[in-house]
Structure formats: C-alpha cells, structure tokens
JSON list of C-alpha atoms in Angstrom, two decimals:
[
{"chain": "A", "resi": 1, "resn": "MET", "atom": "CA", "xyz": [0.00, 0.00, 0.00]},
{"chain": "A", "resi": 2, "resn": "ARG", "atom": "CA", "xyz": [1.23, 3.43, -0.84]},
{"chain": "A", "resi": 3, "resn": "GLY", "atom": "CA", "xyz": [-0.64, 5.29, 1.84]},
{"chain": "A", "resi": 4, "resn": "PRO", "atom": "CA", "xyz": [-3.33, 7.91, 2.14]},
{"chain": "A", "resi": 5, "resn": "LEU", "atom": "CA", "xyz": [-1.27, 10.79, 0.73]},
{"chain": "A", "resi": 6, "resn": "HIS", "atom": "CA", "xyz": [-0.71, 8.88, -2.49]},
{"chain": "A", "resi": 7, "resn": "ALA", "atom": "CA", "xyz": [-4.44, 8.19, -2.76]},
{"chain": "A", "resi": 8, "resn": "LEU", "atom": "CA", "xyz": [-5.26, 11.86, -2.19]},
{"chain": "A", "resi": 9, "resn": "TRP", "atom": "CA", "xyz": [-2.60, 12.97, -4.67]},
{"chain": "A", "resi": 10, "resn": "ASN", "atom": "CA", "xyz": [-4.16, 10.82, -7.42]},
{"chain": "A", "resi": 11, "resn": "MET", "atom": "CA", "xyz": [-7.72, 12.08, -6.89]},
{"chain": "A", "resi": 12, "resn": "ARG", "atom": "CA", "xyz": [-8.76, 14.46, -9.66]},
{"chain": "A", "resi": 13, "resn": "LEU", "atom": "CA", "xyz": [-10.00, 17.44, -7.66]},
{"chain": "A", "resi": 14, "resn": "LEU", "atom": "CA", "xyz": [-7.93, 17.11, -4.50]},
{"chain": "A", "resi": 15, "resn": "GLY", "atom": "CA", "xyz": [-4.78, 16.07, -6.35]},
{"chain": "A", "resi": 16, "resn": "THR", "atom": "CA", "xyz": [-5.00, 19.12, -8.59]},
{"chain": "A", "resi": 17, "resn": "TYR", "atom": "CA", "xyz": [-5.42, 21.33, -5.52]},
{"chain": "A", "resi": 18, "resn": "LEU", "atom": "CA", "xyz": [-2.43, 19.72, -3.78]},
{"chain": "A", "resi": 19, "resn": "ARG", "atom": "CA", "xyz": [-0.23, 20.10, -6.87]},
{"chain": "A", "resi": 20, "resn": "PHE", "atom": "CA", "xyz": [-1.26, 23.75, -7.16]},
{"chain": "A", "resi": 21, "resn": "ARG", "atom": "CA", "xyz": [-0.37, 24.38, -3.50]},
{"chain": "A", "resi": 22, "resn": "VAL", "atom": "CA", "xyz": [3.02, 22.69, -3.90]},
{"chain": "A", "resi": 23, "resn": "ALA", "atom": "CA", "xyz": [3.70, 24.78, -7.02]},
{"chain": "A", "resi": 24, "resn": "LEU", "atom": "CA", "xyz": [2.81, 27.98, -5.14]},
{"chain": "A", "resi": 25, "resn": "VAL", "atom": "CA", "xyz": [5.11, 27.08, -2.26]},
{"chain": "A", "resi": 26, "resn": "LEU", "atom": "CA", "xyz": [7.99, 26.32, -4.63]},
{"chain": "A", "resi": 27, "resn": "ALA", "atom": "CA", "xyz": [7.38, 29.55, -6.55]},
{"chain": "A", "resi": 28, "resn": "GLY", "atom": "CA", "xyz": [7.35, 31.52, -3.31]},
{"chain": "A", "resi": 29, "resn": "VAL", "atom": "CA", "xyz": [10.59, 29.99, -2.12]},
{"chain": "A", "resi": 30, "resn": "LEU", "atom": "CA", "xyz": [12.21, 30.67, -5.49]},
{"chain": "A", "resi": 31, "resn": "ALA", "atom": "CA", "xyz": [10.98, 34.28, -5.41]},
{"chain": "A", "resi": 32, "resn": "ILE", "atom": "CA", "xyz": [12.39, 34.84, -1.92]},
{"chain": "A", "resi": 33, "resn": "ILE", "atom": "CA", "xyz": [15.75, 33.32, -2.83]},
{"chain": "A", "resi": 34, "resn": "GLY", "atom": "CA", "xyz": [15.83, 35.33, -6.05]},
{"chain": "A", "resi": 35, "resn": "GLY", "atom": "CA", "xyz": [14.99, 38.57, -4.29]},
{"chain": "A", "resi": 36, "resn": "VAL", "atom": "CA", "xyz": [17.62, 38.07, -1.63]},
{"chain": "A", "resi": 37, "resn": "LEU", "atom": "CA", "xyz": [20.19, 37.12, -4.23]},
{"chain": "A", "resi": 38, "resn": "ALA", "atom": "CA", "xyz": [19.40, 40.03, -6.55]},
{"chain": "A", "resi": 39, "resn": "LEU", "atom": "CA", "xyz": [19.42, 42.54, -3.68]},
{"chain": "A", "resi": 40, "resn": "GLY", "atom": "CA", "xyz": [22.53, 41.03, -2.09]},
{"chain": "A", "resi": 41, "resn": "ILE", "atom": "CA", "xyz": [24.67, 40.91, -5.20]},
{"chain": "A", "resi": 42, "resn": "GLY", "atom": "CA", "xyz": [22.98, 43.79, -7.00]},
{"chain": "A", "resi": 43, "resn": "GLY", "atom": "CA", "xyz": [23.04, 44.89, -10.60]},
{"chain": "A", "resi": 44, "resn": "LEU", "atom": "CA", "xyz": [23.81, 42.67, -13.53]},
{"chain": "A", "resi": 45, "resn": "GLY", "atom": "CA", "xyz": [25.61, 40.09, -11.41]},
{"chain": "A", "resi": 46, "resn": "GLY", "atom": "CA", "xyz": [22.48, 39.53, -9.34]},
{"chain": "A", "resi": 47, "resn": "LEU", "atom": "CA", "xyz": [20.37, 39.03, -12.44]},
{"chain": "A", "resi": 48, "resn": "VAL", "atom": "CA", "xyz": [22.87, 36.57, -13.92]},
{"chain": "A", "resi": 49, "resn": "ALA", "atom": "CA", "xyz": [23.02, 34.63, -10.65]},
{"chain": "A", "resi": 50, "resn": "LEU", "atom": "CA", "xyz": [19.21, 34.55, -10.46]},
{"chain": "A", "resi": 51, "resn": "PHE", "atom": "CA", "xyz": [19.03, 33.31, -14.05]},
{"chain": "A", "resi": 52, "resn": "GLY", "atom": "CA", "xyz": [21.56, 30.60, -13.23]},
{"chain": "A", "resi": 53, "resn": "ILE", "atom": "CA", "xyz": [19.54, 29.36, -10.25]},
{"chain": "A", "resi": 54, "resn": "VAL", "atom": "CA", "xyz": [16.32, 29.31, -12.27]},
{"chain": "A", "resi": 55, "resn": "ALA", "atom": "CA", "xyz": [18.03, 27.50, -15.13]},
{"chain": "A", "resi": 56, "resn": "LEU", "atom": "CA", "xyz": [19.45, 24.86, -12.77]},
{"chain": "A", "resi": 57, "resn": "LEU", "atom": "CA", "xyz": [16.06, 24.30, -11.15]},
{"chain": "A", "resi": 58, "resn": "LEU", "atom": "CA", "xyz": [14.37, 23.94, -14.54]},
{"chain": "A", "resi": 59, "resn": "LEU", "atom": "CA", "xyz": [17.04, 21.50, -15.70]},
{"chain": "A", "resi": 60, "resn": "ALA", "atom": "CA", "xyz": [16.57, 19.45, -12.54]},
{"chain": "A", "resi": 61, "resn": "LEU", "atom": "CA", "xyz": [12.80, 19.46, -13.01]},
{"chain": "A", "resi": 62, "resn": "GLY", "atom": "CA", "xyz": [13.22, 18.40, -16.65]},
{"chain": "A", "resi": 63, "resn": "PHE", "atom": "CA", "xyz": [15.54, 15.58, -15.62]},
{"chain": "A", "resi": 64, "resn": "ILE", "atom": "CA", "xyz": [13.02, 14.38, -13.04]},
{"chain": "A", "resi": 65, "resn": "VAL", "atom": "CA", "xyz": [10.20, 14.46, -15.60]},
{"chain": "A", "resi": 66, "resn": "ILE", "atom": "CA", "xyz": [12.27, 12.62, -18.21]},
{"chain": "A", "resi": 67, "resn": "THR", "atom": "CA", "xyz": [13.42, 9.87, -15.86]},
{"chain": "A", "resi": 68, "resn": "ARG", "atom": "CA", "xyz": [10.00, 9.37, -14.32]}
]
C-alpha cells in the first residue's frame, strides 16, 4: 500500500489542488531566494546569478520528468 497521501494525490479534484499548492510554495521559495540574491549581489551580477539558479532548477525538473 502506498498510503493515504498517495491516494489523495491521485484524486482528480484534490490532487489538482495539492499540486497547485506545492507549485505555489515552490514559486514563493524561489521568489524569496531570487529577491535576496538580486538585492545582495545587485546589478547585472544579481540578475545573472538569479538566471543561473532558475536554469538549474528547470534543468533538474526536466531531468526528473524525463526519468520518471
């Protein structure tokens, strides 16, 4: 048995809601990290560092989707 969370995750309405909440939390964390990084480094270097973090996260997400 996979457990109750797995069953809830695969339900159409509740699973969609849970995925949406997880996406919002991840977007919020990324926005906070990006803001701190851009303000801390400042200028063009902050934007390049923020782009690098976003690119790495998207590559990791793509790798997870491909291997799944």
